[in-house]
Coordinates of C-alpha atoms and ligand atoms in Angstrom, one line a residue:
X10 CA 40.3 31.8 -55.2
X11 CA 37.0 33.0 -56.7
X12 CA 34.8 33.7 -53.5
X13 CA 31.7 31.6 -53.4
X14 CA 29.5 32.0 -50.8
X15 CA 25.8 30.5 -49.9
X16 CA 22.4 31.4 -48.2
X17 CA 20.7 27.7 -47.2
X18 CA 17.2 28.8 -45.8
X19 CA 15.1 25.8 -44.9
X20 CA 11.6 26.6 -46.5
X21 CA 10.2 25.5 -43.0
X22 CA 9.4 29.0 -42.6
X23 CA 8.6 32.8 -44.1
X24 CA 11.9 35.2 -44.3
X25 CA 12.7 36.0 -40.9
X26 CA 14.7 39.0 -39.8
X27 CA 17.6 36.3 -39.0
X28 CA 17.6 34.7 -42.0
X29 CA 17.6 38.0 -43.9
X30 CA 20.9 39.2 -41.8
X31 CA 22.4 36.2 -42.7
X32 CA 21.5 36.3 -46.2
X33 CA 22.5 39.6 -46.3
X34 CA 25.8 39.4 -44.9
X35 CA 26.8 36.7 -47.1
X36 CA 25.2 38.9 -50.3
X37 CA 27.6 42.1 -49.1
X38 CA 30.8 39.4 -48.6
X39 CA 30.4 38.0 -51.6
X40 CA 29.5 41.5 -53.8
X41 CA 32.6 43.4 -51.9
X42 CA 34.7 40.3 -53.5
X43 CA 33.0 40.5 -56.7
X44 CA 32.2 37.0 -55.6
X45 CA 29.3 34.9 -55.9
X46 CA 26.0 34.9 -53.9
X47 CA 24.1 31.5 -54.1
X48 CA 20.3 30.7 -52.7
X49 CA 20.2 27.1 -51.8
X50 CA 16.9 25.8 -50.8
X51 CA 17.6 22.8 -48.0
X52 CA 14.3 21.4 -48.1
X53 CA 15.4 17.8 -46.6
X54 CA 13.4 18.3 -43.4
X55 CA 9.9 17.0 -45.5
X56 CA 7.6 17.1 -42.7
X57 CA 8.4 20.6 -41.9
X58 CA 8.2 22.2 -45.1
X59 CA 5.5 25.0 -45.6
X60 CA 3.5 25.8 -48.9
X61 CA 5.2 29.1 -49.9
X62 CA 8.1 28.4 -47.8
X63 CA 10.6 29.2 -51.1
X64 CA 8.9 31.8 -52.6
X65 CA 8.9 33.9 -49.2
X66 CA 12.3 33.4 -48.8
X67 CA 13.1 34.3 -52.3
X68 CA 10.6 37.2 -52.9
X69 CA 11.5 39.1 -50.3
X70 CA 15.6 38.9 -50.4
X71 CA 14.9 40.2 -54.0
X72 CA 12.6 42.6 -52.7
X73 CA 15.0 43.8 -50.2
X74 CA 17.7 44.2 -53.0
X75 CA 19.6 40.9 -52.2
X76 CA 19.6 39.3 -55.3
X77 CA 21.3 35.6 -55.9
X78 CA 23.6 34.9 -59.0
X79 CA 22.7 31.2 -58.4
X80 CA 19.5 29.6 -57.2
X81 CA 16.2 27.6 -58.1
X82 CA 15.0 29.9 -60.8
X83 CA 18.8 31.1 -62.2
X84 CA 20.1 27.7 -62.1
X85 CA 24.6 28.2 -62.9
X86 CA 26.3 25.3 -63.7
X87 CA 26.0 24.0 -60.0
X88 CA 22.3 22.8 -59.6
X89 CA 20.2 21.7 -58.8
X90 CA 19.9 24.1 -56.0
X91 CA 17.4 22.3 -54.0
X92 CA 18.3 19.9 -51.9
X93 CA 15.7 17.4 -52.7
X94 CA 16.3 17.3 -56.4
X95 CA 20.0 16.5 -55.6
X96 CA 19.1 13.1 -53.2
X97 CA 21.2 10.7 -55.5
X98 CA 23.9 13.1 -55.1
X99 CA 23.8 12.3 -51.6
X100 CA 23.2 8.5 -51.7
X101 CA 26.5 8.2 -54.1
X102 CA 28.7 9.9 -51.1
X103 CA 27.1 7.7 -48.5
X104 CA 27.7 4.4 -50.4
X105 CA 31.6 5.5 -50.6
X106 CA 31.7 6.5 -47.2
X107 CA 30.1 2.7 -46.5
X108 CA 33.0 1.2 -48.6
X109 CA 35.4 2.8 -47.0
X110 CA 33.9 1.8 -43.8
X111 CA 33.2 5.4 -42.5
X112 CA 30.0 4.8 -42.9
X113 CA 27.0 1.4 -42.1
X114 CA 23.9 0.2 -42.8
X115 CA 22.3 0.9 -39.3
X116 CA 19.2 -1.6 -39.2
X117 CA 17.7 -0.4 -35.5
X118 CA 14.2 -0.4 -35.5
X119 CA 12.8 3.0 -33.8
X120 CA 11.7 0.2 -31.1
X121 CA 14.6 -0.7 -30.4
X122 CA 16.6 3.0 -30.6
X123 CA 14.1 4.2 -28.3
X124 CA 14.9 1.6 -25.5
X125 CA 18.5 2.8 -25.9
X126 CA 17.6 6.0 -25.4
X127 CA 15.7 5.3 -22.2
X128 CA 18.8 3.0 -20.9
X129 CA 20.6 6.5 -21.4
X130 CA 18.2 8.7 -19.9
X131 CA 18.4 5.8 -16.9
X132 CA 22.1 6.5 -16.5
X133 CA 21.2 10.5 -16.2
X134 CA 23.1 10.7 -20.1
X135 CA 21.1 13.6 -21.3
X136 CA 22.4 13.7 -25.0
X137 CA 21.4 10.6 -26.2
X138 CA 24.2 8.9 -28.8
X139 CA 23.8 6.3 -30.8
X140 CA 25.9 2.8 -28.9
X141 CA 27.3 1.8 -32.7
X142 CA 25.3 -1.9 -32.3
X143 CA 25.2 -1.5 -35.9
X144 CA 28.6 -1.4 -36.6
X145 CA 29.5 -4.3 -35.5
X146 CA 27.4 -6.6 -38.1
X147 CA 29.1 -9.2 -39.6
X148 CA 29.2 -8.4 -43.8
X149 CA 27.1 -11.6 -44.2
X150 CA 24.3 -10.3 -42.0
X151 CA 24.4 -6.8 -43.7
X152 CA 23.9 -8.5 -46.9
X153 CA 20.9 -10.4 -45.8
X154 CA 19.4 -7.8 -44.7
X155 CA 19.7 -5.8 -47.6
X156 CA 18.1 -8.4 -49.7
X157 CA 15.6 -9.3 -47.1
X158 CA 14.8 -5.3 -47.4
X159 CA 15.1 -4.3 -44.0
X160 CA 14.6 -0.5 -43.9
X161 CA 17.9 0.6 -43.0
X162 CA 19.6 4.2 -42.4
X163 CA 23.0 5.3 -43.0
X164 CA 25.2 6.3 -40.2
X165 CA 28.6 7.9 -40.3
X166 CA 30.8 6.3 -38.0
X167 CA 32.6 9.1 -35.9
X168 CA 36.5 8.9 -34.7
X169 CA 37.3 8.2 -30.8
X170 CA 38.4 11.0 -29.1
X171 CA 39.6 13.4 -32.3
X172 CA 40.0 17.1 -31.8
X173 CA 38.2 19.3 -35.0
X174 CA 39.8 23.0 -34.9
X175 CA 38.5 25.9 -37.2
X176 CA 39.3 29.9 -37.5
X177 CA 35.9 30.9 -37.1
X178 CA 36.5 34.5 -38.6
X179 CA 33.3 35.9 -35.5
X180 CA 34.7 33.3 -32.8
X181 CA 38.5 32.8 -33.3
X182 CA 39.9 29.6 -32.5
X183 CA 37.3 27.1 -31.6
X184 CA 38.3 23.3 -31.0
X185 CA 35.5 20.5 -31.1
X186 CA 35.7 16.9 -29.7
X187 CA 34.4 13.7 -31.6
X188 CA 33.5 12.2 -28.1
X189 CA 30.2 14.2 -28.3
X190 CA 28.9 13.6 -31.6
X191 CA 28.2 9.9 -31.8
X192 CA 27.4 8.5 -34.7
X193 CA 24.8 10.6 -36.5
X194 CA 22.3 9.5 -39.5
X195 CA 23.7 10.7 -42.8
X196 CA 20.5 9.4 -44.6
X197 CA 17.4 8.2 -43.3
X198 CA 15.1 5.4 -43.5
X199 CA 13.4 7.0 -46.2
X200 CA 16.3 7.7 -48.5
X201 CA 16.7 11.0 -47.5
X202 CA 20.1 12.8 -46.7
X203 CA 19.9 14.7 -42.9
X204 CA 21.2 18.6 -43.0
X205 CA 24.7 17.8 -41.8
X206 CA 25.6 15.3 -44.3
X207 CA 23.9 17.0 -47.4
X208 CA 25.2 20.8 -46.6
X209 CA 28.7 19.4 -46.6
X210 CA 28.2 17.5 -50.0
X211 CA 26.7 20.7 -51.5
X212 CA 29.3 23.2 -50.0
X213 CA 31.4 21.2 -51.5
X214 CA 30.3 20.5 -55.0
X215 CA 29.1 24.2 -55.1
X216 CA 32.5 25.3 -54.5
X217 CA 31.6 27.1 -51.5
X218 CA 34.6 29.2 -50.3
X219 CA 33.0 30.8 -46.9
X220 CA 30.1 30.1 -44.7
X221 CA 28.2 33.0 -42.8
X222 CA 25.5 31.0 -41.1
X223 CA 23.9 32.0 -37.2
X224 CA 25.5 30.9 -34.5
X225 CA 23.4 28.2 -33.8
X226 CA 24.9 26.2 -36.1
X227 CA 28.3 26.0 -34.3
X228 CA 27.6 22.9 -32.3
X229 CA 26.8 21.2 -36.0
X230 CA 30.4 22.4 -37.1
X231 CA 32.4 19.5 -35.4
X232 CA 29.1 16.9 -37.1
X233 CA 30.5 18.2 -40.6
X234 CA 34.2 18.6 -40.0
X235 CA 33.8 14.9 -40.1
X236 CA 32.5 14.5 -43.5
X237 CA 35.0 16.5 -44.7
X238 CA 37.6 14.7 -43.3
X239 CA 36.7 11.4 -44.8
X240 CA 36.5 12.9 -47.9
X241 CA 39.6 15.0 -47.6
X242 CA 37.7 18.2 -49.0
X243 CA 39.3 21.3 -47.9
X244 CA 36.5 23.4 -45.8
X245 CA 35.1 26.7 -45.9
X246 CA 36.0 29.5 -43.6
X247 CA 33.5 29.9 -41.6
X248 CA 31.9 32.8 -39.6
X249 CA 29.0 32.1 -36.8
X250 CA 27.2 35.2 -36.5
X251 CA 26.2 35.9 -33.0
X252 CA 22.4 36.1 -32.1
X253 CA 19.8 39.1 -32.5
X254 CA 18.4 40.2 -29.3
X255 CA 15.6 41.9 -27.8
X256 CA 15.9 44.9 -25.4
X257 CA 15.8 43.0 -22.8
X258 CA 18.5 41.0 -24.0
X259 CA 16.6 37.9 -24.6
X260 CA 17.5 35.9 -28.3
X261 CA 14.1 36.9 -30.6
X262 CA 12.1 34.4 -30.4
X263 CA 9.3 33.5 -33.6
X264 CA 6.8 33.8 -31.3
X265 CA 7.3 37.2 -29.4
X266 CA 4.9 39.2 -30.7
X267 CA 5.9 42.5 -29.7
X268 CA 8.0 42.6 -32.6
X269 CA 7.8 42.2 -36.1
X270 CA 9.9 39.7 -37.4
X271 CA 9.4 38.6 -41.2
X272 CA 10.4 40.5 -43.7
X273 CA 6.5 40.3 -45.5
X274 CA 5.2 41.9 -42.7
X275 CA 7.3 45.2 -43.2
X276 CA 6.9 44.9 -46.9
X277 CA 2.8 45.1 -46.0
X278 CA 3.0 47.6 -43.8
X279 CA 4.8 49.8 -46.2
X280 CA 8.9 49.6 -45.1
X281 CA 11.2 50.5 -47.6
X282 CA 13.3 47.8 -49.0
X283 CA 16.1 50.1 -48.5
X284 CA 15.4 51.3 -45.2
X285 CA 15.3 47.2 -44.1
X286 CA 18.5 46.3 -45.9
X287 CA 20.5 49.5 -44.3
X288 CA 18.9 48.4 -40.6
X289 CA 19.9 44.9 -40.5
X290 CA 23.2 45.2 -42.1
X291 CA 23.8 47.4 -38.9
X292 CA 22.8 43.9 -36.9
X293 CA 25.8 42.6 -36.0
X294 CA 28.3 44.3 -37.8
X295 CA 29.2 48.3 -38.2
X296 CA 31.6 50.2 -40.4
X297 CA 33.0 51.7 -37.0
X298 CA 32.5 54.9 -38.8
X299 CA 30.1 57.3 -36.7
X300 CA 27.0 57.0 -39.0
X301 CA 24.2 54.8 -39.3
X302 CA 22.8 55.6 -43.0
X303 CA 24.2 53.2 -46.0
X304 CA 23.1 53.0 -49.2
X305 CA 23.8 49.6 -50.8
X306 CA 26.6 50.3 -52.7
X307 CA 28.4 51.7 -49.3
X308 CA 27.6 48.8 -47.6
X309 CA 28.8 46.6 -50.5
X310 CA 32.0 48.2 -50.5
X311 CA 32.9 48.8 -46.4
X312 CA 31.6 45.6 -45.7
X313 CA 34.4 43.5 -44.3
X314 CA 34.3 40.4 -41.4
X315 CA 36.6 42.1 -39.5
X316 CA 33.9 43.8 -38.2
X317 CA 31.6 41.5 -36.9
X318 CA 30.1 42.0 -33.9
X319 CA 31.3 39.5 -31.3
X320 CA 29.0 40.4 -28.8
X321 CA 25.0 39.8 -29.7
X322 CA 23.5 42.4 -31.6
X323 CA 20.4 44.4 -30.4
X324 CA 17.1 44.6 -32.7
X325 CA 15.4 48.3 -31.5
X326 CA 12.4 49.0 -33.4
X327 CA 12.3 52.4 -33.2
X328 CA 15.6 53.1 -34.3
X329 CA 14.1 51.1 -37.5
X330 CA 11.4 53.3 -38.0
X331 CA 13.4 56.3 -37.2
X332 CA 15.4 54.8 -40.2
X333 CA 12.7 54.0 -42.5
X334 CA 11.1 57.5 -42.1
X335 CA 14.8 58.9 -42.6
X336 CA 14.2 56.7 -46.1
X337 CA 10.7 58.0 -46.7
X338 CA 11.5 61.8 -46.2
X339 CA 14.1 61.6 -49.1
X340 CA 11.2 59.9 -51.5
X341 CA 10.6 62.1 -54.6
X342 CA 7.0 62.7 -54.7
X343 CA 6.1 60.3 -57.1
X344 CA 7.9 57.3 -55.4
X345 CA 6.2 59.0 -51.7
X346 CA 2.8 58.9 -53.6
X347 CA 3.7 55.2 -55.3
X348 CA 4.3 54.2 -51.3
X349 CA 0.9 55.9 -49.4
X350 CA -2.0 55.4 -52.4
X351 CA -2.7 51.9 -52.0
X352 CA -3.0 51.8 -48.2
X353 CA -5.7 55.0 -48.8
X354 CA -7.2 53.3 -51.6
X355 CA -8.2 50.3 -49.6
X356 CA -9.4 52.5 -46.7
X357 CA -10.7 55.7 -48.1
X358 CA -13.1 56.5 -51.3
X359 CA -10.4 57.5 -53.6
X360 CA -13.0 59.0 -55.9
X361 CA -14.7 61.2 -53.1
X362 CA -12.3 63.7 -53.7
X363 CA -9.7 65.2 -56.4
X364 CA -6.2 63.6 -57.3
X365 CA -5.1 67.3 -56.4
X366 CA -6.9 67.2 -53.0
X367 CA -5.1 63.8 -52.2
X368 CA -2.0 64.9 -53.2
X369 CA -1.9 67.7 -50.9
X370 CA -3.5 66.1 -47.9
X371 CA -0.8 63.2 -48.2
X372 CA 2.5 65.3 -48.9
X373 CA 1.1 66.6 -45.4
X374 CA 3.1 63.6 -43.6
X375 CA 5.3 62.8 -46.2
X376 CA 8.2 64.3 -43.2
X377 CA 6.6 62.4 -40.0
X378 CA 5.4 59.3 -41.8
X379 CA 7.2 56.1 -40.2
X380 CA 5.5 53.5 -42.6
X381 CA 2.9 53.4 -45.4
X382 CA 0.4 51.7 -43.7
X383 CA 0.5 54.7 -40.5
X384 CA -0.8 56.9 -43.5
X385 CA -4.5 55.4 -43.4
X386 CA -4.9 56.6 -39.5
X387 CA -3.0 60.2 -40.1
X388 CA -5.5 61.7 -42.7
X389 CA -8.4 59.9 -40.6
X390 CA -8.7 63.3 -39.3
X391 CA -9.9 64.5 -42.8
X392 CA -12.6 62.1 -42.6
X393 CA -14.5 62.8 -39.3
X394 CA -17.8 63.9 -39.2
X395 CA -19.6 65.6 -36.1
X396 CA -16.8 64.7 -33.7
X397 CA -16.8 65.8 -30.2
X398 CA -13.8 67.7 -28.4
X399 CA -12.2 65.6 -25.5
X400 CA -11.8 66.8 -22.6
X401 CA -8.3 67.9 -21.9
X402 CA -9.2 70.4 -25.1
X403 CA -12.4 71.8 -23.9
X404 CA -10.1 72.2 -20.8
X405 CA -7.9 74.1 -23.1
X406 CA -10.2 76.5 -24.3
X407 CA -11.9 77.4 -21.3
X408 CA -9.7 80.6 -21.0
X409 CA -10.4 84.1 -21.8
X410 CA -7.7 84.2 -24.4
X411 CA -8.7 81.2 -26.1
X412 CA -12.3 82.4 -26.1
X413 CA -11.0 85.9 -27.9
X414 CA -9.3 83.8 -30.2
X415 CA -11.9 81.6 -31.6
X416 CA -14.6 84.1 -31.6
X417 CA -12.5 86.7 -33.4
X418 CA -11.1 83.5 -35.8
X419 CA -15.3 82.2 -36.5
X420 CA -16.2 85.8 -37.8
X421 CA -13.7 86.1 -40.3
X422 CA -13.6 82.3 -41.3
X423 CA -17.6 82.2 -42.2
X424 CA -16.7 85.8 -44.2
X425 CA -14.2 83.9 -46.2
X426 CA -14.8 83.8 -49.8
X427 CA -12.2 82.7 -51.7
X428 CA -10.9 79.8 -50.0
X429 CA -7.0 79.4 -50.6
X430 CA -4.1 78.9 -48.1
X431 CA -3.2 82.5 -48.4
X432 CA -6.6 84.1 -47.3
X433 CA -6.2 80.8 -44.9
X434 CA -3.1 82.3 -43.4
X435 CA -4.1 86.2 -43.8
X436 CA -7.4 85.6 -41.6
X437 CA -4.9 83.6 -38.5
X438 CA -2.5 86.6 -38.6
X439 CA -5.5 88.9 -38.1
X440 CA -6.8 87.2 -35.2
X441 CA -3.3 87.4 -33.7
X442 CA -3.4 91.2 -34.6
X443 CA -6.6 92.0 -33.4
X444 CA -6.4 90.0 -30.1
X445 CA -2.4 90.2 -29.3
X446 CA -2.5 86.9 -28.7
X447 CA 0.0 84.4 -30.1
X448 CA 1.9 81.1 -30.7
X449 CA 0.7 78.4 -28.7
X450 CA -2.4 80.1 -27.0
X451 CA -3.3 81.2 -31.2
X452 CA -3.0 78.4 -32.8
X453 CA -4.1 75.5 -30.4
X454 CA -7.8 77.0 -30.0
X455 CA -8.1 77.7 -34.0
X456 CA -6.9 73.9 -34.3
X457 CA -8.8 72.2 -31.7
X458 CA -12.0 73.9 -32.9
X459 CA -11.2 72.9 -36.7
X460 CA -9.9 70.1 -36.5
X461 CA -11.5 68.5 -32.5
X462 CA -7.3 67.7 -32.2
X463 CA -4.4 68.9 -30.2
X464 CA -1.8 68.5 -32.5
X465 CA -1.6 67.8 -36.1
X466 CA 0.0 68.8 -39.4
X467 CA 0.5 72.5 -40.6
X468 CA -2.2 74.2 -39.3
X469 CA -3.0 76.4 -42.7
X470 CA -2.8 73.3 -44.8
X471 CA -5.2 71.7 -42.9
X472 CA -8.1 74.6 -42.2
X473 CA -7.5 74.8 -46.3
X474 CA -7.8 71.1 -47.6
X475 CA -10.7 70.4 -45.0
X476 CA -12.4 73.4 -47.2
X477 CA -15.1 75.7 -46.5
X478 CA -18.0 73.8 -45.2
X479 CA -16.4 71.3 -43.4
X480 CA -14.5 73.8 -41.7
X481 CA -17.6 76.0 -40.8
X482 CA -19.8 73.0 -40.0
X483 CA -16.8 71.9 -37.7
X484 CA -16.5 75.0 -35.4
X485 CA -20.5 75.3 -35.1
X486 CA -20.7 72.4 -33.7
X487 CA -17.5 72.8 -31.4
X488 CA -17.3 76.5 -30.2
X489 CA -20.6 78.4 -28.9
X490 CA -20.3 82.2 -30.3
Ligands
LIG524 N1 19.3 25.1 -43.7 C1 20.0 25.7 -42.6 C2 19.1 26.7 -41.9 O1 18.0 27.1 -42.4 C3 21.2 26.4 -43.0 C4 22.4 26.1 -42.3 C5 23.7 26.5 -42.9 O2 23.8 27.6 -43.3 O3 24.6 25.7 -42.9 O4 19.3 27.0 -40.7

């Protein structure tokens, strides 16, 4: 059996961390099977439906490295791949489903259905189900109707009391009862199909051999084992991935700001595809080997269901930037330079200084940067003019040692002529000579007096690419002498 598995994003939304595990599950399945991967667009739900919708969802798997063999733009020999160029499709199964009396003509007016519905709430019956008044019409009156044009929907009648069973390759064994589906609308007033008739149909006709979807999409498992019983298709395996929490447990919700949760987002802010696609494919599954860096082809070739996480899967951001600067530190300095320019380019004057000069400043961070975007605030400190030390430093250099220090480090720094990171370096370890002072008690007061900062990058690099003037004009205005 060649395997065939699908993504189905609804383009009601941008590419959200859930949707790219799910996506990117079904890409390593299918790759480790030298299978198939197939983008489906179900775009059925009209009303919902945003602008760039599609080409979020499909930019950014391909950005992330998850490409499709079949979708909108690399149509196989199964498209359409959208759902609503495919609407005849699903009109032709309805009207054999009608024949065969598994499905009606339901001519309820929303008027009507939404007195049913309060008769149910009335009776404390919380999920409402439809009471089948429609299938009981006589043929004669369906008729009429349909020439009188009465807007009608299709409704799949469901079995009494049947029992659906699947091997959900996450879950196991899981068993379903018809009683609590009710008859559900297969196509709507306005011709078009709902999710759990159309996804069927398509599975089908795509020749879909396993589903990885989220797990909210159990409880409409039983709603399409239906359809594929009436038609007598044989169904995917399917596997219900378990929900992506928070740290404090809770299911990420779309609106939790706290954490970012499209995949654009990261892009912006400078993740590295790679970094992302080794992160989430740790969301819910692991190789149950002791490590937690993958490249893609590792992944492609561990990845197996077996090891699906049956438990829900915790999303910690900082173990993702931990990753992604794991990712960034292994950049060769081209790609590393390729990554930080643009976020300096829309902050800083590019042109104030020399390519060389830039270069140096931002191989600086290349080991602690998390992101690209965290590069704009890091070299702030090469653009501050006149600052003031805080406090807590003043507090620091209040101290006889300190005072040794910085006195002894201004003499020889204004003497300086030619200003490289040798002399740089030769001057500090004559301070620490001539004063017998050393490590933290040198080098904090030379920093906080160059630079107005505790802590930053490599001391000599800094006093060096900050140059002459700056530096002199700096401890003037920081360090009476
Ligand atoms: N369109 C559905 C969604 O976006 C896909 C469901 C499925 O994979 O069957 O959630």
């Amino acid at each position: 059996m060649k395997i065939r598995v699908r993504y189905a994003p609804s383009p009601t939304g941008y590419l959200h961390i859930g949707g790219a595990r799910t996506a990117l599950f079904n890409y390593l399945f299918a790759k480790n099977n030298k299978g198939d991967f197939i983008v489906r667009i179900e775009d059925t739900d009209l009303e919902r439906n945003i602008e760039d919708g599609i080409s979020s969802q499909l930019d950014n798997l391909r950005w992330m490295g998850i490409i499709p063999d079949e979708t909108i733009d690399l149509p196989g020999k199964y498209g359409p791949y959208k759902q609503t160029e495919r609407l005849n499709i699903y009109i032709q199964h309805a009207l054999i489903l009608i024949k065969e009396k598994k499905a009606y003509y339901c001519f309820c007016t929303p008027q009507y259905l939404e007195e049913m519905r309060k008769k149910q709430a009335d009776k404390n019956i919380l999920a409402f189900q439809y009471d089948g008044t429609c299938s009981k019409l006589e043929q004669s009156v369906i008729e009429e109707n349909l020439q009188n044009k009465i807007s009608y929907a299709i409704r799949v009648k469901i079995p009494t009391n049947k029992s659906y069973k699947i091997k959900d390759l996450v879950r196991g064994n899981v068993e379903f009862n018809s009683v609590d589906l009710g008859d559900y609308i297969i196509i709507k007033s306005n011709g078009v199909a709902t999710y759990n008739f159309a996804v069927v149909i398509d599975d089908h006709l795509m020749e879909i051999s396993h589903v990885f979807r989220g797990e909210e999409h159990l409880s409409n498992t039983p709603k399409q084992l239906v359809i594929y019983e009436y038609f007598n298709w044989k169904m995917p395996i399917f596997a219900h991935l378990t929900l992506i929490v928070n740290n404090k447990r809770k299911k990420l919700s779309k609106r939790d700001g706290s954490i970012i949760q499209f995949i654009h987002q990261y892009r912006k802010e400078g993740y590295l595809p790679e970094a992302i696609f080794n992160f989430i494919a740790l969301l819910g599954w692991s190789s149950h080997e002791e490590k937690e860096i993958y490249t893609k082809e590792q992944l492609i070739k561990l990845f197996t269901p077996k090891y699906l996480s049956k438990a829900p899967s915790m999303f910690d951001p900082e173990k993702l930037v931990w990753m992604n600067n794991y990712y960034i530190k292994r950049l060769n300095v081209e790609q590393y330079l390729a990554l930080v320019t643009p976020f300096i380019k829309e902050k800083y004057n590019w042109n104030s200084k020399t390519i060389e000069w830039w270069k140096e400043v931002l191989l600086i961070y290349q080991s602690q940067l998390e992101y690209g975007s965290q590069i704009n605030e890091l070299v702030s400190l090469f653009f501050k003019n006149n600052f003031k030390v805080d406090i807590e430093a003043k507090t620091f250099l209040n101290d006889n040692e300190c005072n040794l220090v910085c006195t002894t480090f201004i003499k020889k720094i204004i003497d300086c002529k030619n200003w490289t990171s040798d002399n740089v370096k030769n001057i500090i370890n004559e301070v620490k000579k001539e004063t017998n002072v050393n490590g933290k008690l040198l080098f904090m007061p030379i920093r906080i007096i160059t630079t107005g900062q505790m802590n930053g990058p490599d001391l000599v690099s800094t006093i060096k690419l900050l140059g002459y003037d700056t530096i002199i004009n700096n401890v003037k205005l920081n360090f009476k002498y």
